[in-house]
PDB file of C-alpha atoms in Angstrom:
ATOM      1  CA  LEU A 603      22.599  -9.778   6.882  1.00 44.00           C
ATOM      2  CA  LEU A 604      24.059 -10.593   3.503  1.00 44.00           C
ATOM      3  CA  ALA A 605      22.837  -8.501   0.591  1.00 50.00           C
ATOM      4  CA  PRO A 606      19.834 -10.449  -0.707  1.00 54.00           C
ATOM      5  CA  ARG A 607      19.151 -11.111  -4.393  1.00 70.00           C
ATOM      6  CA  THR A 608      16.271  -8.858  -5.226  1.00 79.00           C
ATOM      7  CA  GLU A 609      16.318  -8.491  -9.004  1.00 85.00           C
ATOM      8  CA  GLY A 610      12.793  -9.870  -9.488  1.00 85.00           C
ATOM      9  CA  GLN A 611      11.253  -7.554  -6.921  1.00 88.00           C
ATOM     10  CA  GLN A 612      13.182  -4.543  -8.207  1.00 91.00           C
ATOM     11  CA  LEU A 613      12.151  -5.275 -11.786  1.00 92.00           C
ATOM     12  CA  SER A 614       8.509  -5.531 -10.724  1.00 92.00           C
ATOM     13  CA  ILE A 615       8.643  -2.172  -8.927  1.00 94.00           C
ATOM     14  CA  MET A 616      10.558  -0.374 -11.672  1.00 95.00           C
ATOM     15  CA  ARG A 617       8.275  -1.726 -14.422  1.00 95.00           C
ATOM     16  CA  ALA A 618       5.184  -0.533 -12.549  1.00 96.00           C
ATOM     17  CA  TYR A 619       6.475   3.051 -12.421  1.00 96.00           C
ATOM     18  CA  HIS A 620       7.802   2.936 -15.982  1.00 96.00           C
ATOM     19  CA  ASP A 621       4.524   1.566 -17.359  1.00 96.00           C
ATOM     20  CA  ALA A 622       2.511   4.158 -15.392  1.00 96.00           C
ATOM     21  CA  SER A 623       4.858   6.954 -16.542  1.00 96.00           C
ATOM     22  CA  ILE A 624       5.233   8.288 -13.023  1.00 96.00           C
ATOM     23  CA  SER A 625       8.116   8.641 -10.593  1.00 96.00           C
ATOM     24  CA  PRO A 626       8.400   6.807  -7.266  1.00 96.00           C
ATOM     25  CA  ASP A 627       9.030  10.324  -5.871  1.00 95.00           C
ATOM     26  CA  THR A 628       5.254  10.907  -6.056  1.00 96.00           C
ATOM     27  CA  ILE A 629       4.422   8.003  -3.699  1.00 97.00           C
ATOM     28  CA  GLY A 630       3.392   8.808  -0.125  1.00 97.00           C
ATOM     29  CA  LEU A 631       2.537   5.301   1.112  1.00 97.00           C
ATOM     30  CA  VAL A 632       3.821   1.795   0.450  1.00 97.00           C
ATOM     31  CA  GLU A 633       1.709  -1.118   1.591  1.00 95.00           C
ATOM     32  CA  ALA A 634       4.457  -3.675   1.981  1.00 90.00           C
ATOM     33  CA  HIS A 635       4.202  -7.415   1.600  1.00 87.00           C
ATOM     34  CA  GLY A 636       5.673  -7.367   5.130  1.00 82.00           C
ATOM     35  CA  THR A 637       5.468 -10.918   6.408  1.00 77.00           C
ATOM     36  CA  GLY A 638       7.462 -10.236   9.577  1.00 79.00           C
ATOM     37  CA  ILE A 639      10.072 -12.804   8.531  1.00 80.00           C
ATOM     38  CA  PRO A 640      13.504 -11.142   8.870  1.00 81.00           C
ATOM     39  CA  LEU A 641      14.941 -12.324   5.541  1.00 82.00           C
ATOM     40  CA  GLY A 642      11.782 -11.627   3.541  1.00 82.00           C
ATOM     41  CA  ASP A 643      11.373  -8.155   5.018  1.00 87.00           C
ATOM     42  CA  ALA A 644      15.072  -7.360   4.423  1.00 87.00           C
ATOM     43  CA  VAL A 645      14.732  -8.389   0.774  1.00 86.00           C
ATOM     44  CA  GLU A 646      11.644  -6.218   0.353  1.00 89.00           C
ATOM     45  CA  VAL A 647      13.149  -3.130   2.025  1.00 91.00           C
ATOM     46  CA  HIS A 648      16.329  -3.539  -0.032  1.00 91.00           C
ATOM     47  CA  SER A 649      14.255  -3.724  -3.239  1.00 91.00           C
ATOM     48  CA  LEU A 650      12.229  -0.657  -2.307  1.00 93.00           C
ATOM     49  CA  GLN A 651      15.290   1.347  -1.296  1.00 94.00           C
ATOM     50  CA  THR A 652      17.014   0.498  -4.572  1.00 92.00           C
ATOM     51  CA  CYS A 653      14.010   1.754  -6.553  1.00 94.00           C
ATOM     52  CA  PHE A 654      13.040   4.739  -4.375  1.00 96.00           C
ATOM     53  CA  GLY A 655      16.571   5.891  -3.608  1.00 93.00           C
ATOM     54  CA  PRO A 656      18.224   6.868  -0.329  1.00 91.00           C
ATOM     55  CA  ARG A 657      16.796   9.103   2.370  1.00 93.00           C
ATOM     56  CA  ARG A 658      16.671  12.783   1.503  1.00 89.00           C
ATOM     57  CA  GLY A 659      17.334  14.949   4.503  1.00 89.00           C
ATOM     58  CA  GLN A 660      16.790  13.987   8.117  1.00 91.00           C
ATOM     59  CA  HIS A 661      13.290  12.567   7.901  1.00 92.00           C
ATOM     60  CA  ALA A 662      11.716   9.749   5.961  1.00 94.00           C
ATOM     61  CA  ASP A 663       8.940  10.872   3.612  1.00 94.00           C
ATOM     62  CA  VAL A 664       7.125   7.660   2.623  1.00 96.00           C
ATOM     63  CA  ALA A 665       4.846   5.872   5.094  1.00 96.00           C
ATOM     64  CA  MET A 666       5.147   2.089   5.129  1.00 95.00           C
ATOM     65  CA  GLY A 667       2.781  -0.467   6.552  1.00 92.00           C
ATOM     66  CA  SER A 668       1.467  -3.979   6.169  1.00 90.00           C
ATOM     67  CA  VAL A 669      -1.987  -5.356   6.778  1.00 88.00           C
ATOM     68  CA  LYS A 670      -0.552  -8.749   7.729  1.00 81.00           C
ATOM     69  CA  SER A 671       0.215  -7.597  11.270  1.00 79.00           C
ATOM     70  CA  MET A 672      -3.544  -7.186  11.728  1.00 79.00           C
ATOM     71  CA  VAL A 673      -5.031 -10.138   9.851  1.00 80.00           C
ATOM     72  CA  GLY A 674      -2.163 -12.568   9.351  1.00 74.00           C
ATOM     73  CA  HIS A 675      -0.949 -13.973   6.062  1.00 71.00           C
ATOM     74  CA  LEU A 676      -3.992 -14.827   3.995  1.00 73.00           C
ATOM     75  CA  VAL A 677      -1.939 -16.452   1.203  1.00 70.00           C
ATOM     76  CA  PRO A 678      -3.400 -15.277  -2.168  1.00 69.00           C
ATOM     77  CA  ALA A 679      -5.977 -13.038  -0.491  1.00 77.00           C
ATOM     78  CA  SER A 680      -3.210 -10.963   1.148  1.00 78.00           C
ATOM     79  CA  GLY A 681      -2.730  -8.907  -2.007  1.00 81.00           C
ATOM     80  CA  ALA A 682      -6.463  -8.203  -2.288  1.00 86.00           C
ATOM     81  CA  VAL A 683      -6.665  -7.136   1.359  1.00 89.00           C
ATOM     82  CA  SER A 684      -3.657  -4.849   0.845  1.00 90.00           C
ATOM     83  CA  LEU A 685      -5.304  -3.265  -2.219  1.00 92.00           C
ATOM     84  CA  ILE A 686      -8.532  -2.661  -0.277  1.00 93.00           C
ATOM     85  CA  LYS A 687      -6.653  -1.135   2.668  1.00 94.00           C
ATOM     86  CA  THR A 688      -4.701   1.154   0.352  1.00 96.00           C
ATOM     87  CA  ALA A 689      -7.769   2.206  -1.645  1.00 96.00           C
ATOM     88  CA  LEU A 690      -9.511   3.134   1.610  1.00 96.00           C
ATOM     89  CA  ALA A 691      -6.427   5.086   2.748  1.00 97.00           C
ATOM     90  CA  LEU A 692      -6.553   7.120  -0.466  1.00 97.00           C
ATOM     91  CA  HIS A 693     -10.322   7.616  -0.233  1.00 95.00           C
ATOM     92  CA  HIS A 694     -10.208   8.814   3.385  1.00 95.00           C
ATOM     93  CA  ARG A 695      -6.853  10.612   2.965  1.00 96.00           C
ATOM     94  CA  VAL A 696      -5.472   8.882   6.044  1.00 96.00           C
ATOM     95  CA  LEU A 697      -2.167   7.045   6.407  1.00 97.00           C
ATOM     96  CA  PRO A 698      -3.304   3.864   8.163  1.00 95.00           C
ATOM     97  CA  PRO A 699      -1.403   2.353  11.071  1.00 92.00           C
ATOM     98  CA  THR A 700       0.375  -0.952  11.130  1.00 89.00           C
ATOM     99  CA  LEU A 701      -0.617  -2.561  14.400  1.00 87.00           C
ATOM    100  CA  HIS A 702       1.584  -4.783  16.571  1.00 83.00           C
ATOM    101  CA  ALA A 703       4.783  -3.489  14.948  1.00 80.00           C
ATOM    102  CA  ASP A 704       5.893  -0.585  17.128  1.00 80.00           C
ATOM    103  CA  THR A 705       9.617  -1.253  16.783  1.00 82.00           C
ATOM    104  CA  PRO A 706      10.977  -2.138  13.353  1.00 82.00           C
ATOM    105  CA  ASN A 707      13.710  -4.726  13.035  1.00 85.00           C
ATOM    106  CA  PRO A 708      16.983  -2.711  13.238  1.00 87.00           C
ATOM    107  CA  ASN A 709      18.514  -4.975  10.563  1.00 87.00           C
ATOM    108  CA  LEU A 710      16.139  -3.396   8.050  1.00 89.00           C
ATOM    109  CA  ALA A 711      18.033  -0.077   8.437  1.00 89.00           C
ATOM    110  CA  LEU A 712      14.874   1.933   7.777  1.00 91.00           C
ATOM    111  CA  ASP A 713      16.719   4.988   9.117  1.00 91.00           C
ATOM    112  CA  GLN A 714      18.744   4.988   5.886  1.00 91.00           C
ATOM    113  CA  THR A 715      15.694   4.752   3.632  1.00 94.00           C
ATOM    114  CA  ARG A 716      12.863   7.052   2.617  1.00 96.00           C
ATOM    115  CA  PHE A 717      10.419   4.858   4.576  1.00 95.00           C
ATOM    116  CA  TYR A 718       9.044   5.079   8.094  1.00 94.00           C
ATOM    117  CA  LEU A 719       6.823   2.570   9.835  1.00 92.00           C
ATOM    118  CA  CYS A 720       3.407   4.168  10.262  1.00 92.00           C
ATOM    119  CA  THR A 721       2.223   2.978  13.683  1.00 91.00           C
ATOM    120  CA  GLU A 722      -0.707   5.337  14.224  1.00 93.00           C
ATOM    121  CA  PRO A 723      -3.327   6.812  11.898  1.00 95.00           C
ATOM    122  CA  ARG A 724      -2.254  10.164  10.478  1.00 95.00           C
ATOM    123  CA  PRO A 725      -3.912  12.643   8.158  1.00 96.00           C
ATOM    124  CA  TRP A 726      -2.398  12.189   4.713  1.00 96.00           C
ATOM    125  CA  VAL A 727      -1.116  15.727   4.305  1.00 93.00           C
ATOM    126  CA  HIS A 728      -0.270  16.325   0.691  1.00 88.00           C
ATOM    127  CA  GLY A 729       1.200  19.634  -0.399  1.00 83.00           C
ATOM    128  CA  ASN A 730       1.296  19.231  -4.191  1.00 86.00           C
ATOM    129  CA  ALA A 731      -1.979  20.098  -5.925  1.00 85.00           C
ATOM    130  CA  GLN A 732      -0.474  19.141  -9.306  1.00 90.00           C
ATOM    131  CA  VAL A 733       0.061  15.484  -8.315  1.00 94.00           C
ATOM    132  CA  PRO A 734      -2.629  13.339  -6.660  1.00 96.00           C
ATOM    133  CA  ARG A 735      -1.917  11.175  -3.627  1.00 97.00           C
ATOM    134  CA  ARG A 736      -0.384   7.891  -4.732  1.00 98.00           C
ATOM    135  CA  ALA A 737       0.485   4.622  -3.059  1.00 98.00           C
ATOM    136  CA  GLY A 738       2.320   1.456  -3.989  1.00 97.00           C
ATOM    137  CA  VAL A 739       1.249  -2.053  -2.998  1.00 95.00           C
ATOM    138  CA  ASN A 740       3.686  -4.980  -2.937  1.00 91.00           C
ATOM    139  CA  ALA A 741       2.833  -8.644  -3.329  1.00 86.00           C
ATOM    140  CA  PHE A 742       6.040 -10.656  -3.247  1.00 80.00           C
ATOM    141  CA  GLY A 743       6.792 -14.266  -2.544  1.00 67.00           C
ATOM    142  CA  PHE A 744       9.676 -16.657  -2.740  1.00 59.00           C
ATOM    143  CA  GLY A 745       7.465 -18.827  -4.932  1.00 64.00           C
ATOM    144  CA  GLY A 746       8.064 -16.418  -7.806  1.00 68.00           C
ATOM    145  CA  ILE A 747       5.251 -13.902  -7.378  1.00 76.00           C
ATOM    146  CA  ASN A 748       6.546 -10.358  -7.765  1.00 84.00           C
ATOM    147  CA  ALA A 749       3.883  -7.701  -8.180  1.00 88.00           C
ATOM    148  CA  HIS A 750       3.760  -3.983  -7.448  1.00 92.00           C
ATOM    149  CA  ALA A 751       0.549  -2.021  -8.018  1.00 95.00           C
ATOM    150  CA  ILE A 752       0.200   1.748  -7.996  1.00 97.00           C
ATOM    151  CA  LEU A 753      -3.003   3.359  -6.772  1.00 97.00           C
ATOM    152  CA  GLU A 754      -3.926   7.014  -7.174  1.00 96.00           C
ATOM    153  CA  GLU A 755      -6.625   9.067  -5.495  1.00 95.00           C
ATOM    154  CA  TYR A 756      -9.645  10.108  -7.517  1.00 92.00           C
ATOM    155  CA  THR A 757      -9.493  13.842  -8.181  1.00 89.00           C
ATOM    156  CA  GLY A 758     -12.406  14.191 -10.604  1.00 86.00           C
ATOM    157  CA  PRO A 759     -15.728  15.846  -9.880  1.00 85.00           C
ATOM    158  CA  ALA A 760     -17.667  14.766  -6.827  1.00 77.00           C
ATOM    159  CA  THR A 761     -20.309  12.143  -7.509  1.00 69.00           C
ATOM    160  CA  ASP A 762     -23.770  11.911  -6.042  1.00 64.00           C
ATOM    161  CA  GLU A 763     -23.484   9.072  -3.540  1.00 61.00           C
ATOM    162  CA  ARG A 764     -27.259   8.793  -3.345  1.00 58.00           C
ATOM    163  CA  ASP A 765     -27.469   7.037  -6.731  1.00 56.00           C
ATOM    164  CA  LEU A 766     -27.687   3.638  -4.991  1.00 57.00           C
ATOM    165  CA  GLU A 767     -30.386   4.821  -2.613  1.00 62.00           C
ATOM    166  CA  ARG A 768     -33.133   5.089  -5.219  1.00 64.00           C
ATOM    167  CA  ASP A 769     -36.735   4.229  -4.583  1.00 70.00           C
ATOM    168  CA  TRP A 770     -37.168   0.969  -6.469  1.00 70.00           C
ATOM    169  CA  PRO A 771     -40.692  -0.316  -7.295  1.00 77.00           C
ATOM    170  CA  CYS A 772     -39.791  -3.635  -5.687  1.00 76.00           C
ATOM    171  CA  GLU A 773     -36.853  -5.461  -4.141  1.00 75.00           C
ATOM    172  CA  LEU A 774     -35.739  -9.059  -4.488  1.00 77.00           C
ATOM    173  CA  VAL A 775     -34.315 -10.904  -1.496  1.00 79.00           C
ATOM    174  CA  VAL A 776     -33.013 -14.424  -2.153  1.00 80.00           C
ATOM    175  CA  VAL A 777     -32.759 -16.796   0.811  1.00 82.00           C
ATOM    176  CA  SER A 778     -31.389 -20.326   0.750  1.00 82.00           C
ATOM    177  CA  ALA A 779     -31.286 -23.037   3.416  1.00 83.00           C
ATOM    178  CA  LYS A 780     -31.005 -26.811   3.753  1.00 87.00           C
ATOM    179  CA  ASN A 781     -34.573 -27.079   4.971  1.00 86.00           C
ATOM    180  CA  ARG A 782     -37.610 -24.987   5.690  1.00 76.00           C
TER     181      ARG A 782
END
């Protein structure tokens, strides 16, 4: 493949980390735009590799996945679904699998990057108590959309989850239908 033009995607990724004042080195998961289209995926991997740097050592250290292999391309809703998936991964401390993508396209050259395709659920082992778990979420498109969001696990005090289970004096249920 020819080297794709990725300046817009790279700028989006680099700005996200600059504006958040954190390093891409603290990211353990990237939820990729990942459409499964060879050119689009090559552009995205190239952009990520440029911003995250080359592989360090023998093994990749950043899980990569895409929800699209499970639910398809939901056009604008794809970014929202990716954010929800990533937030749940952080909450449960699990690296989620990408289904139906057991063998990555060899043209992506993932073996030269910091990324590995996460094909089965794994505990999100995190050995740095000073830095919370973090993930990046891509939303890219050839129509000009270039967005990269950074999510971080909540490390504050535990909250009482029973707050929503109060005994209310009454409840309101609204039902609507065309006819009785």
